[in-house]
C-alpha cells in the first residue's frame, strides 16, 4: 500500500477545510497551501488586516552547549556576539569560497541556547562546521509548529489573545511566554515587509493555538494565505529567497550560477571584525577586489504583465535576468527583482526586457523598457514600529 506522498503539518486539519481551491504544493515533504480562494484577496489581507501562513515546514535547528555561540560565529557571516539573548538575527551563511548556501534567522534564547530557521536541510553542513566544538545540534522541525501572523492588525490580535508582551516587542525581538496555558515563543519577524510576528509552539499545541487566536479575532477573523500571496508581498519588500534569487552553493555545479552576499545586496550582513568564519577569506578578497560581477536590483516596467524569467538587454548585449516578477497591487505597477551586470545596475538605468505571455494559447513576446530602481520597493513604517 502506498502512503500519502506529502506529510500534513499540525495545522492541516484546520487549514484544509478553509482551502476552497484545494491547491497544495510541496515544501520539504509537507503539503502547504498555494492559495485558499483568491491570491488577490489574500494579499489585500496582508496589507489591511491580519493573515496566517503555516511555516511549519521550515527547517528548525536547536543549537545548545558551551560552544554554541562559537559554532554559530563559525557558520554565519554576521557576529552572533552582537545579538543579545531575547533577540533574533537575519543572516546568510556561505561555503569556503564565499558563495551563499542559504539565509535564515537565528534566535538567541540564552548565552548558550539558539535556534536556526531556514528553508533547506542543513544538518550535515552544520555538523561539519561544528567539528571540534562542544555543541549539540538537533533537527527540531517535527517538534515545532509555526505560524506567521502578518498584517497591520497582527499586534492587535495578539493583545486580544492575551500576549501583552508584544506591546513592547521590538523588531527582531523574541519572547517566551504563555497563551493561556500554551507555551509559545513569539518573534517579531516575517517575510512580507509588513507588521508581523511568528509564533512557535510544540506541534501537539498547533490546533489549540489556532483556535485561541481565532477566538481572540472574533468577527474580524484571520485570513489564511497561500504561497502566491506571500510571494507578492515578499517581492514588494525585496526579500531574497533560495532557488529564486540564488541557488544553494552546495548543489550547484556551475560556478557562474553561485552567488555571493555582495551580489545580493548583503554586504551589510558580513562582519569582518570577527575572527574566522566560513568564506571569510574569499569574501574579503571580493571586497578588496574589483567588486561583484552581478548585483541584485529592482525593476519597474510599464503594463501589467509580469516580466517572469525575462532576459534583460542593453542594446544587443544581454546584461541580466529577472529572478521574480509580479504586478504590485500596492504600487500599481509591474515590478521585478533581477540580477544585472554591475555597470548596468545603477539606479535609473534603462534596459530592454523580453516579456513573454500567452494570448489564446499563443506564446507572444513584447519588448518593454525596464528602469533600474532599489530592490526594496516598499518600506512601511509599521514594519518596525
mmCIF file of C-alpha atoms in Angstrom:
data_model
loop_
_atom_site.group_PDB
_atom_site.id
_atom_site.type_symbol
_atom_site.label_atom_id
_atom_site.label_comp_id
_atom_site.label_asym_id
_atom_site.label_seq_id
_atom_site.Cartn_x
_atom_site.Cartn_y
_atom_site.Cartn_z
ATOM 1 C CA UNK A 1 0.000 0.000 0.000
ATOM 2 C CA UNK A 2 1.363 3.412 -0.958
ATOM 3 C CA UNK A 3 1.168 6.025 1.795
ATOM 4 C CA UNK A 4 0.499 9.725 1.322
ATOM 5 C CA UNK A 5 3.058 11.475 -0.871
ATOM 6 C CA UNK A 6 3.138 14.588 1.284
ATOM 7 C CA UNK A 7 3.060 14.884 5.051
ATOM 8 C CA UNK A 8 0.476 17.070 6.771
ATOM 9 C CA UNK A 9 1.533 19.821 9.137
ATOM 10 C CA UNK A 10 -0.113 20.015 12.570
ATOM 11 C CA UNK A 11 -2.248 22.911 11.243
ATOM 12 C CA UNK A 12 -3.538 20.885 8.282
ATOM 13 C CA UNK A 13 -6.771 19.736 9.922
ATOM 14 C CA UNK A 14 -7.636 23.409 10.496
ATOM 15 C CA UNK A 15 -6.437 24.748 7.156
ATOM 16 C CA UNK A 16 -7.644 22.006 4.794
ATOM 17 C CA UNK A 17 -11.381 22.847 5.126
ATOM 18 C CA UNK A 18 -10.513 26.514 4.516
ATOM 19 C CA UNK A 19 -8.681 25.769 1.268
ATOM 20 C CA UNK A 20 -11.511 26.174 -1.247
ATOM 21 C CA UNK A 21 -9.176 25.723 -4.225
ATOM 22 C CA UNK A 22 -7.599 22.545 -2.807
ATOM 23 C CA UNK A 23 -4.329 23.727 -4.318
ATOM 24 C CA UNK A 24 -1.338 22.439 -2.372
ATOM 25 C CA UNK A 25 2.357 22.355 -3.091
ATOM 26 C CA UNK A 26 5.432 20.641 -1.711
ATOM 27 C CA UNK A 27 7.653 22.287 0.922
ATOM 28 C CA UNK A 28 10.187 19.951 2.499
ATOM 29 C CA UNK A 29 7.871 16.987 2.143
ATOM 30 C CA UNK A 30 4.845 18.762 3.615
ATOM 31 C CA UNK A 31 1.710 19.908 1.820
ATOM 32 C CA UNK A 32 1.463 23.684 2.037
ATOM 33 C CA UNK A 33 -1.279 25.844 0.560
ATOM 34 C CA UNK A 34 -0.754 27.559 -2.784
ATOM 35 C CA UNK A 35 -3.923 29.643 -2.407
ATOM 36 C CA UNK A 36 -7.056 29.306 -0.297
ATOM 37 C CA UNK A 37 -9.537 31.119 -2.533
ATOM 38 C CA UNK A 38 -8.038 34.137 -4.336
ATOM 39 C CA UNK A 39 -4.477 35.395 -4.087
ATOM 40 C CA UNK A 40 -5.583 38.981 -4.660
ATOM 41 C CA UNK A 41 -7.853 38.947 -1.617
ATOM 42 C CA UNK A 42 -5.246 37.094 0.418
ATOM 43 C CA UNK A 43 -2.642 39.705 -0.482
ATOM 44 C CA UNK A 44 -5.066 42.526 0.380
ATOM 45 C CA UNK A 45 -5.490 40.978 3.829
ATOM 46 C CA UNK A 46 -1.699 41.090 4.374
ATOM 47 C CA UNK A 47 -1.711 44.851 3.833
ATOM 48 C CA UNK A 48 -5.029 45.643 5.550
ATOM 49 C CA UNK A 49 -5.869 43.178 8.336
ATOM 50 C CA UNK A 50 -4.171 40.052 9.708
ATOM 51 C CA UNK A 51 -3.193 36.867 7.918
ATOM 52 C CA UNK A 52 -1.805 33.469 8.860
ATOM 53 C CA UNK A 53 0.734 31.444 6.886
ATOM 54 C CA UNK A 54 1.769 27.973 8.025
ATOM 55 C CA UNK A 55 5.578 27.990 8.205
ATOM 56 C CA UNK A 56 5.855 24.647 9.984
ATOM 57 C CA UNK A 57 7.804 23.048 7.068
ATOM 58 C CA UNK A 58 10.638 25.498 7.688
ATOM 59 C CA UNK A 59 13.706 23.636 8.962
ATOM 60 C CA UNK A 60 14.356 24.398 12.651
ATOM 61 C CA UNK A 61 17.663 23.500 14.280
ATOM 62 C CA UNK A 62 18.203 23.559 18.042
ATOM 63 C CA UNK A 63 21.764 24.654 18.923
ATOM 64 C CA UNK A 64 22.922 24.268 22.536
ATOM 65 C CA UNK A 65 26.122 23.891 24.515
ATOM 66 C CA UNK A 66 29.186 25.733 25.794
ATOM 67 C CA UNK A 67 30.477 26.324 22.261
ATOM 68 C CA UNK A 68 27.093 27.124 20.674
ATOM 69 C CA UNK A 69 27.968 30.779 20.040
ATOM 70 C CA UNK A 70 31.405 29.824 18.681
ATOM 71 C CA UNK A 71 29.762 27.381 16.276
ATOM 72 C CA UNK A 72 27.282 29.986 15.020
ATOM 73 C CA UNK A 73 30.033 32.545 14.580
ATOM 74 C CA UNK A 74 31.989 29.997 12.552
ATOM 75 C CA UNK A 75 28.877 29.354 10.421
ATOM 76 C CA UNK A 76 27.293 32.736 9.679
ATOM 77 C CA UNK A 77 28.667 35.962 8.225
ATOM 78 C CA UNK A 78 27.307 38.213 10.992
ATOM 79 C CA UNK A 79 28.675 38.367 14.541
ATOM 80 C CA UNK A 80 26.390 36.499 16.933
ATOM 81 C CA UNK A 81 28.133 38.197 19.873
ATOM 82 C CA UNK A 82 26.222 41.327 18.827
ATOM 83 C CA UNK A 83 22.902 39.505 19.223
ATOM 84 C CA UNK A 84 21.753 39.619 22.847
ATOM 85 C CA UNK A 85 19.560 36.922 24.442
ATOM 86 C CA UNK A 86 15.969 37.759 23.541
ATOM 87 C CA UNK A 87 16.890 38.932 20.045
ATOM 88 C CA UNK A 88 16.945 37.446 16.523
ATOM 89 C CA UNK A 89 19.328 37.824 13.604
ATOM 90 C CA UNK A 90 18.731 37.565 9.878
ATOM 91 C CA UNK A 91 21.907 36.256 8.249
ATOM 92 C CA UNK A 92 23.321 34.345 5.297
ATOM 93 C CA UNK A 93 25.926 31.582 5.580
ATOM 94 C CA UNK A 94 28.489 30.612 2.956
ATOM 95 C CA UNK A 95 30.842 27.887 1.843
ATOM 96 C CA UNK A 96 34.609 28.354 1.875
ATOM 97 C CA UNK A 97 34.519 30.102 -1.492
ATOM 98 C CA UNK A 98 32.205 32.791 -0.162
ATOM 99 C CA UNK A 99 29.142 31.520 -2.043
ATOM 100 C CA UNK A 100 25.819 31.563 -0.250
ATOM 101 C CA UNK A 101 24.462 28.233 0.944
ATOM 102 C CA UNK A 102 21.354 29.743 2.465
ATOM 103 C CA UNK A 103 19.937 32.587 4.501
ATOM 104 C CA UNK A 104 17.689 32.410 7.518
ATOM 105 C CA UNK A 105 17.049 33.610 11.045
ATOM 106 C CA UNK A 106 18.921 32.843 14.263
ATOM 107 C CA UNK A 107 17.088 33.094 17.597
ATOM 108 C CA UNK A 108 19.203 33.678 20.696
ATOM 109 C CA UNK A 109 17.319 32.481 23.781
ATOM 110 C CA UNK A 110 20.236 32.491 26.248
ATOM 111 C CA UNK A 111 24.021 32.728 26.113
ATOM 112 C CA UNK A 112 24.229 29.066 25.080
ATOM 113 C CA UNK A 113 20.813 28.273 23.536
ATOM 114 C CA UNK A 114 19.864 29.132 19.940
ATOM 115 C CA UNK A 115 17.527 28.141 17.097
ATOM 116 C CA UNK A 116 18.359 28.464 13.390
ATOM 117 C CA UNK A 117 15.477 28.541 10.889
ATOM 118 C CA UNK A 118 15.832 28.087 7.135
ATOM 119 C CA UNK A 119 14.127 26.622 4.078
ATOM 120 C CA UNK A 120 16.519 23.781 3.213
ATOM 121 C CA UNK A 121 18.200 20.879 5.028
ATOM 122 C CA UNK A 122 21.489 21.998 6.566
ATOM 123 C CA UNK A 123 22.195 19.447 9.311
ATOM 124 C CA UNK A 124 25.139 17.813 7.540
ATOM 125 C CA UNK A 125 26.722 21.198 6.831
ATOM 126 C CA UNK A 126 26.139 22.356 10.400
ATOM 127 C CA UNK A 127 27.695 19.190 11.863
ATOM 128 C CA UNK A 128 30.737 19.535 9.625
ATOM 129 C CA UNK A 129 31.120 23.170 10.657
ATOM 130 C CA UNK A 130 30.886 22.217 14.346
ATOM 131 C CA UNK A 131 33.828 19.802 14.247
ATOM 132 C CA UNK A 132 35.911 20.080 17.414
ATOM 133 C CA UNK A 133 33.372 22.223 19.272
ATOM 134 C CA UNK A 134 31.307 21.301 22.339
ATOM 135 C CA UNK A 135 27.856 21.935 20.870
ATOM 136 C CA UNK A 136 24.667 19.902 20.349
ATOM 137 C CA UNK A 137 22.841 20.380 17.042
ATOM 138 C CA UNK A 138 19.412 18.782 16.570
ATOM 139 C CA UNK A 139 16.819 18.960 13.827
ATOM 140 C CA UNK A 140 13.696 20.045 15.771
ATOM 141 C CA UNK A 141 11.488 20.566 12.715
ATOM 142 C CA UNK A 142 8.903 17.914 13.565
ATOM 143 C CA UNK A 143 8.700 19.010 17.205
ATOM 144 C CA UNK A 144 7.867 22.649 16.478
ATOM 145 C CA UNK A 145 4.859 24.046 14.613
ATOM 146 C CA UNK A 146 4.997 27.647 13.492
ATOM 147 C CA UNK A 147 2.530 30.225 12.250
ATOM 148 C CA UNK A 148 3.348 33.576 10.677
ATOM 149 C CA UNK A 149 0.845 36.322 11.545
ATOM 150 C CA UNK A 150 1.313 39.249 9.191
ATOM 151 C CA UNK A 151 -0.599 42.459 8.679
ATOM 152 C CA UNK A 152 -1.335 45.778 10.404
ATOM 153 C CA UNK A 153 -3.757 44.112 12.847
ATOM 154 C CA UNK A 154 -1.350 41.340 13.903
ATOM 155 C CA UNK A 155 -0.316 43.079 17.115
ATOM 156 C CA UNK A 156 -3.930 43.856 17.992
ATOM 157 C CA UNK A 157 -4.816 40.182 17.563
ATOM 158 C CA UNK A 158 -2.053 39.007 19.885
ATOM 159 C CA UNK A 159 -3.033 41.589 22.509
ATOM 160 C CA UNK A 160 -6.636 40.417 22.297
ATOM 161 C CA UNK A 161 -5.371 36.870 22.815
ATOM 162 C CA UNK A 162 -3.606 37.992 25.986
ATOM 163 C CA UNK A 163 0.019 38.068 24.820
ATOM 164 C CA UNK A 164 0.691 41.506 26.274
ATOM 165 C CA UNK A 165 4.461 41.238 25.769
ATOM 166 C CA UNK A 166 4.051 42.130 22.086
ATOM 167 C CA UNK A 167 3.168 45.691 23.090
ATOM 168 C CA UNK A 168 6.870 46.390 23.667
ATOM 169 C CA UNK A 169 8.441 43.689 21.492
ATOM 170 C CA UNK A 170 10.902 45.411 19.170
ATOM 171 C CA UNK A 171 11.621 44.473 15.574
ATOM 172 C CA UNK A 172 13.618 41.214 15.586
ATOM 173 C CA UNK A 173 12.912 40.705 19.279
ATOM 174 C CA UNK A 174 11.665 37.437 20.771
ATOM 175 C CA UNK A 175 9.827 36.446 23.906
ATOM 176 C CA UNK A 176 8.938 33.131 25.501
ATOM 177 C CA UNK A 177 5.505 33.414 27.058
ATOM 178 C CA UNK A 178 2.155 31.669 27.550
ATOM 179 C CA UNK A 179 -1.042 31.841 25.537
ATOM 180 C CA UNK A 180 -3.302 30.871 28.383
ATOM 181 C CA UNK A 181 -1.705 27.505 29.268
ATOM 182 C CA UNK A 182 0.225 27.045 25.990
ATOM 183 C CA UNK A 183 3.968 27.737 25.965
ATOM 184 C CA UNK A 184 4.656 29.884 22.910
ATOM 185 C CA UNK A 185 7.666 31.718 21.539
ATOM 186 C CA UNK A 186 6.793 34.954 19.723
ATOM 187 C CA UNK A 187 9.277 36.611 17.372
ATOM 188 C CA UNK A 188 8.886 39.965 15.656
ATOM 189 C CA UNK A 189 9.862 38.553 12.253
ATOM 190 C CA UNK A 190 8.289 37.890 8.880
ATOM 191 C CA UNK A 191 8.666 37.780 5.120
ATOM 192 C CA UNK A 192 6.084 40.323 3.947
ATOM 193 C CA UNK A 193 7.599 43.734 4.732
ATOM 194 C CA UNK A 194 4.612 44.440 6.979
ATOM 195 C CA UNK A 195 3.951 44.417 10.695
ATOM 196 C CA UNK A 196 4.235 40.789 11.662
ATOM 197 C CA UNK A 197 5.015 38.117 14.202
ATOM 198 C CA UNK A 198 5.873 34.438 14.078
ATOM 199 C CA UNK A 199 4.539 32.041 16.727
ATOM 200 C CA UNK A 200 6.405 28.833 17.585
ATOM 201 C CA UNK A 201 4.723 26.080 19.635
ATOM 202 C CA UNK A 202 5.007 22.372 20.289
ATOM 203 C CA UNK A 203 3.482 20.501 17.355
ATOM 204 C CA UNK A 204 0.826 18.972 19.608
ATOM 205 C CA UNK A 205 -0.319 22.500 20.552
ATOM 206 C CA UNK A 206 -0.823 23.765 16.997
ATOM 207 C CA UNK A 207 -4.570 23.256 16.777
ATOM 208 C CA UNK A 208 -5.131 24.758 20.221
ATOM 209 C CA UNK A 209 -3.033 27.775 19.220
ATOM 210 C CA UNK A 210 -5.143 28.358 16.108
ATOM 211 C CA UNK A 211 -8.433 28.030 17.992
ATOM 212 C CA UNK A 212 -7.357 30.502 20.663
ATOM 213 C CA UNK A 213 -6.195 33.006 18.075
ATOM 214 C CA UNK A 214 -9.416 32.522 16.149
ATOM 215 C CA UNK A 215 -11.457 33.115 19.310
ATOM 216 C CA UNK A 216 -9.482 36.280 20.026
ATOM 217 C CA UNK A 217 -10.020 37.529 16.466
ATOM 218 C CA UNK A 218 -13.779 37.141 16.821
ATOM 219 C CA UNK A 219 -15.780 38.552 13.921
ATOM 220 C CA UNK A 220 -12.656 40.165 12.432
ATOM 221 C CA UNK A 221 -11.313 36.742 11.614
ATOM 222 C CA UNK A 222 -7.867 35.633 10.465
ATOM 223 C CA UNK A 223 -7.238 35.267 6.742
ATOM 224 C CA UNK A 224 -5.180 32.194 5.833
ATOM 225 C CA UNK A 225 -2.876 32.833 2.888
ATOM 226 C CA UNK A 226 -1.039 30.666 0.406
ATOM 227 C CA UNK A 227 2.371 30.933 -1.193
ATOM 228 C CA UNK A 228 1.235 33.090 -4.149
ATOM 229 C CA UNK A 229 0.014 35.957 -1.964
ATOM 230 C CA UNK A 230 3.104 35.618 0.235
ATOM 231 C CA UNK A 231 5.366 35.856 -2.813
ATOM 232 C CA UNK A 232 3.692 39.089 -3.965
ATOM 233 C CA UNK A 233 4.345 40.628 -0.557
ATOM 234 C CA UNK A 234 7.948 39.378 -0.372
ATOM 235 C CA UNK A 235 8.841 40.758 -3.820
ATOM 236 C CA UNK A 236 7.400 44.156 -2.863
ATOM 237 C CA UNK A 237 9.552 44.005 0.277
ATOM 238 C CA UNK A 238 12.625 42.947 -1.738
ATOM 239 C CA UNK A 239 13.327 39.819 0.292
ATOM 240 C CA UNK A 240 15.549 37.238 -1.390
ATOM 241 C CA UNK A 241 14.694 33.532 -1.465
ATOM 242 C CA UNK A 242 16.769 30.421 -2.075
ATOM 243 C CA UNK A 243 16.126 28.876 -5.524
ATOM 244 C CA UNK A 244 14.766 32.217 -6.715
ATOM 245 C CA UNK A 245 17.492 34.852 -6.316
ATOM 246 C CA UNK A 246 20.274 32.329 -5.642
ATOM 247 C CA UNK A 247 20.888 28.571 -5.624
ATOM 248 C CA UNK A 248 22.268 26.542 -2.714
ATOM 249 C CA UNK A 249 26.017 26.682 -3.364
ATOM 250 C CA UNK A 250 26.390 23.054 -2.211
ATOM 251 C CA UNK A 251 24.233 21.675 -5.019
ATOM 252 C CA UNK A 252 25.216 23.963 -7.891
ATOM 253 C CA UNK A 253 27.928 22.710 -10.239
ATOM 254 C CA UNK A 254 28.167 25.784 -12.477
ATOM 255 C CA UNK A 255 30.369 28.338 -10.678
ATOM 256 C CA UNK A 256 28.786 31.188 -12.634
ATOM 257 C CA UNK A 257 25.435 30.422 -11.022
ATOM 258 C CA UNK A 258 26.709 30.632 -7.439
ATOM 259 C CA UNK A 259 26.112 33.914 -5.647
ATOM 260 C CA UNK A 260 27.995 35.867 -3.020
ATOM 261 C CA UNK A 261 26.377 38.103 -0.382
ATOM 262 C CA UNK A 262 27.857 41.100 -2.209
ATOM 263 C CA UNK A 263 25.910 40.266 -5.366
ATOM 264 C CA UNK A 264 22.667 40.006 -3.401
ATOM 265 C CA UNK A 265 22.956 43.321 -1.578
ATOM 266 C CA UNK A 266 24.005 41.684 1.697
ATOM 267 C CA UNK A 267 27.347 43.403 2.295
ATOM 268 C CA UNK A 268 25.786 44.865 5.450
ATOM 269 C CA UNK A 269 25.393 41.296 6.768
ATOM 270 C CA UNK A 270 29.130 40.463 6.646
ATOM 271 C CA UNK A 271 31.106 41.307 9.770
ATOM 272 C CA UNK A 272 34.836 41.179 9.047
ATOM 273 C CA UNK A 273 35.582 42.376 12.577
ATOM 274 C CA UNK A 274 35.096 38.876 13.986
ATOM 275 C CA UNK A 275 37.575 36.037 13.618
ATOM 276 C CA UNK A 276 37.383 33.196 11.128
ATOM 277 C CA UNK A 277 34.036 32.188 9.627
ATOM 278 C CA UNK A 278 33.186 30.080 6.574
ATOM 279 C CA UNK A 279 34.066 32.049 3.448
ATOM 280 C CA UNK A 280 35.779 34.944 5.267
ATOM 281 C CA UNK A 281 38.992 34.885 3.201
ATOM 282 C CA UNK A 282 37.118 34.653 -0.111
ATOM 283 C CA UNK A 283 34.659 37.371 0.847
ATOM 284 C CA UNK A 284 37.474 39.660 1.974
ATOM 285 C CA UNK A 285 39.148 39.148 -1.402
ATOM 286 C CA UNK A 286 35.887 40.048 -3.119
ATOM 287 C CA UNK A 287 35.564 43.164 -1.004
ATOM 288 C CA UNK A 288 39.092 44.296 -1.785
ATOM 289 C CA UNK A 289 38.862 43.275 -5.443
ATOM 290 C CA UNK A 290 37.019 44.691 -8.426
ATOM 291 C CA UNK A 291 33.594 44.161 -6.856
ATOM 292 C CA UNK A 292 30.834 41.709 -7.723
ATOM 293 C CA UNK A 293 30.119 40.926 -11.362
ATOM 294 C CA UNK A 294 26.358 40.960 -10.766
ATOM 295 C CA UNK A 295 24.112 42.977 -8.491
ATOM 296 C CA UNK A 296 20.563 42.480 -7.277
ATOM 297 C CA UNK A 297 18.331 45.315 -8.448
ATOM 298 C CA UNK A 298 14.663 46.204 -8.649
ATOM 299 C CA UNK A 299 12.963 46.923 -11.960
ATOM 300 C CA UNK A 300 9.870 48.918 -12.804
ATOM 301 C CA UNK A 301 8.156 48.149 -16.087
ATOM 302 C CA UNK A 302 5.131 49.512 -17.946
ATOM 303 C CA UNK A 303 1.963 47.474 -18.338
ATOM 304 C CA UNK A 304 0.515 44.750 -16.137
ATOM 305 C CA UNK A 305 2.351 41.707 -17.482
ATOM 306 C CA UNK A 306 4.957 40.420 -15.001
ATOM 307 C CA UNK A 307 8.400 40.039 -16.562
ATOM 308 C CA UNK A 308 8.830 36.431 -15.446
ATOM 309 C CA UNK A 309 12.160 34.830 -16.448
ATOM 310 C CA UNK A 310 12.931 37.771 -18.713
ATOM 311 C CA UNK A 311 16.322 38.371 -20.303
ATOM 312 C CA UNK A 312 17.482 41.980 -19.951
ATOM 313 C CA UNK A 313 19.391 43.775 -22.686
ATOM 314 C CA UNK A 314 21.403 46.925 -23.106
ATOM 315 C CA UNK A 315 21.380 47.324 -26.856
ATOM 316 C CA UNK A 316 22.144 43.858 -28.185
ATOM 317 C CA UNK A 317 24.075 42.757 -25.085
ATOM 318 C CA UNK A 318 22.317 40.518 -22.572
ATOM 319 C CA UNK A 319 23.216 42.022 -19.184
ATOM 320 C CA UNK A 320 20.917 40.211 -16.756
ATOM 321 C CA UNK A 321 17.769 38.258 -15.981
ATOM 322 C CA UNK A 322 14.761 38.710 -13.747
ATOM 323 C CA UNK A 323 14.509 36.326 -10.780
ATOM 324 C CA UNK A 324 10.956 37.167 -9.648
ATOM 325 C CA UNK A 325 8.258 39.367 -11.135
ATOM 326 C CA UNK A 326 4.758 40.461 -10.132
ATOM 327 C CA UNK A 327 2.090 43.057 -10.654
ATOM 328 C CA UNK A 328 2.250 45.039 -7.415
ATOM 329 C CA UNK A 329 -1.223 45.759 -6.027
ATOM 330 C CA UNK A 330 0.240 48.339 -3.644
ATOM 331 C CA UNK A 331 2.393 50.215 -6.164
ATOM 332 C CA UNK A 332 0.007 49.681 -9.074
ATOM 333 C CA UNK A 333 2.835 48.756 -11.431
ATOM 334 C CA UNK A 334 4.757 45.790 -12.755
ATOM 335 C CA UNK A 335 7.932 45.195 -10.739
ATOM 336 C CA UNK A 336 10.691 42.593 -10.700
ATOM 337 C CA UNK A 337 13.816 41.514 -8.899
ATOM 338 C CA UNK A 338 16.749 40.933 -11.201
ATOM 339 C CA UNK A 339 20.449 40.140 -11.266
ATOM 340 C CA UNK A 340 22.215 42.566 -13.583
ATOM 341 C CA UNK A 341 25.863 43.053 -14.543
ATOM 342 C CA UNK A 342 27.324 45.721 -12.283
ATOM 343 C CA UNK A 343 27.797 48.513 -14.890
ATOM 344 C CA UNK A 344 24.054 48.369 -15.657
ATOM 345 C CA UNK A 345 22.901 48.116 -12.024
ATOM 346 C CA UNK A 346 22.859 51.862 -11.384
ATOM 347 C CA UNK A 347 19.505 53.330 -10.354
ATOM 348 C CA UNK A 348 17.775 54.992 -13.272
ATOM 349 C CA UNK A 349 19.447 52.823 -15.942
ATOM 350 C CA UNK A 350 17.018 51.790 -18.666
ATOM 351 C CA UNK A 351 17.176 48.251 -20.021
ATOM 352 C CA UNK A 352 15.109 46.317 -22.534
ATOM 353 C CA UNK A 353 13.153 43.387 -21.110
ATOM 354 C CA UNK A 354 11.718 40.475 -23.045
ATOM 355 C CA UNK A 355 8.280 39.864 -21.545
ATOM 356 C CA UNK A 356 6.624 36.624 -22.605
ATOM 357 C CA UNK A 357 2.895 35.992 -22.304
ATOM 358 C CA UNK A 358 0.150 33.836 -23.778
ATOM 359 C CA UNK A 359 -2.844 35.043 -25.752
ATOM 360 C CA UNK A 360 -5.358 32.455 -26.938
ATOM 361 C CA UNK A 361 -2.762 29.691 -26.411
ATOM 362 C CA UNK A 362 -0.118 31.508 -28.488
ATOM 363 C CA UNK A 363 3.147 32.389 -26.779
ATOM 364 C CA UNK A 364 3.902 36.023 -27.592
ATOM 365 C CA UNK A 365 6.654 38.454 -26.665
ATOM 366 C CA UNK A 366 6.729 42.164 -26.057
ATOM 367 C CA UNK A 367 9.851 44.256 -25.541
ATOM 368 C CA UNK A 368 9.442 46.666 -22.633
ATOM 369 C CA UNK A 369 11.656 49.342 -21.124
ATOM 370 C CA UNK A 370 12.699 48.353 -17.584
ATOM 371 C CA UNK A 371 14.038 51.034 -15.254
ATOM 372 C CA UNK A 372 16.521 50.040 -12.541
ATOM 373 C CA UNK A 373 15.382 51.022 -9.026
ATOM 374 C CA UNK A 374 16.280 49.916 -5.452
ATOM 375 C CA UNK A 375 15.216 46.320 -4.911
ATOM 376 C CA UNK A 376 13.281 47.146 -1.721
ATOM 377 C CA UNK A 377 10.189 48.580 -3.361
ATOM 378 C CA UNK A 378 8.324 49.392 -0.146
ATOM 379 C CA UNK A 379 9.346 50.406 3.363
ATOM 380 C CA UNK A 380 6.234 50.500 5.516
ATOM 381 C CA UNK A 381 6.864 52.364 8.810
ATOM 382 C CA UNK A 382 4.659 49.906 10.718
ATOM 383 C CA UNK A 383 7.057 47.035 9.861
ATOM 384 C CA UNK A 384 9.459 48.226 12.563
ATOM 385 C CA UNK A 385 7.159 50.478 14.618
#
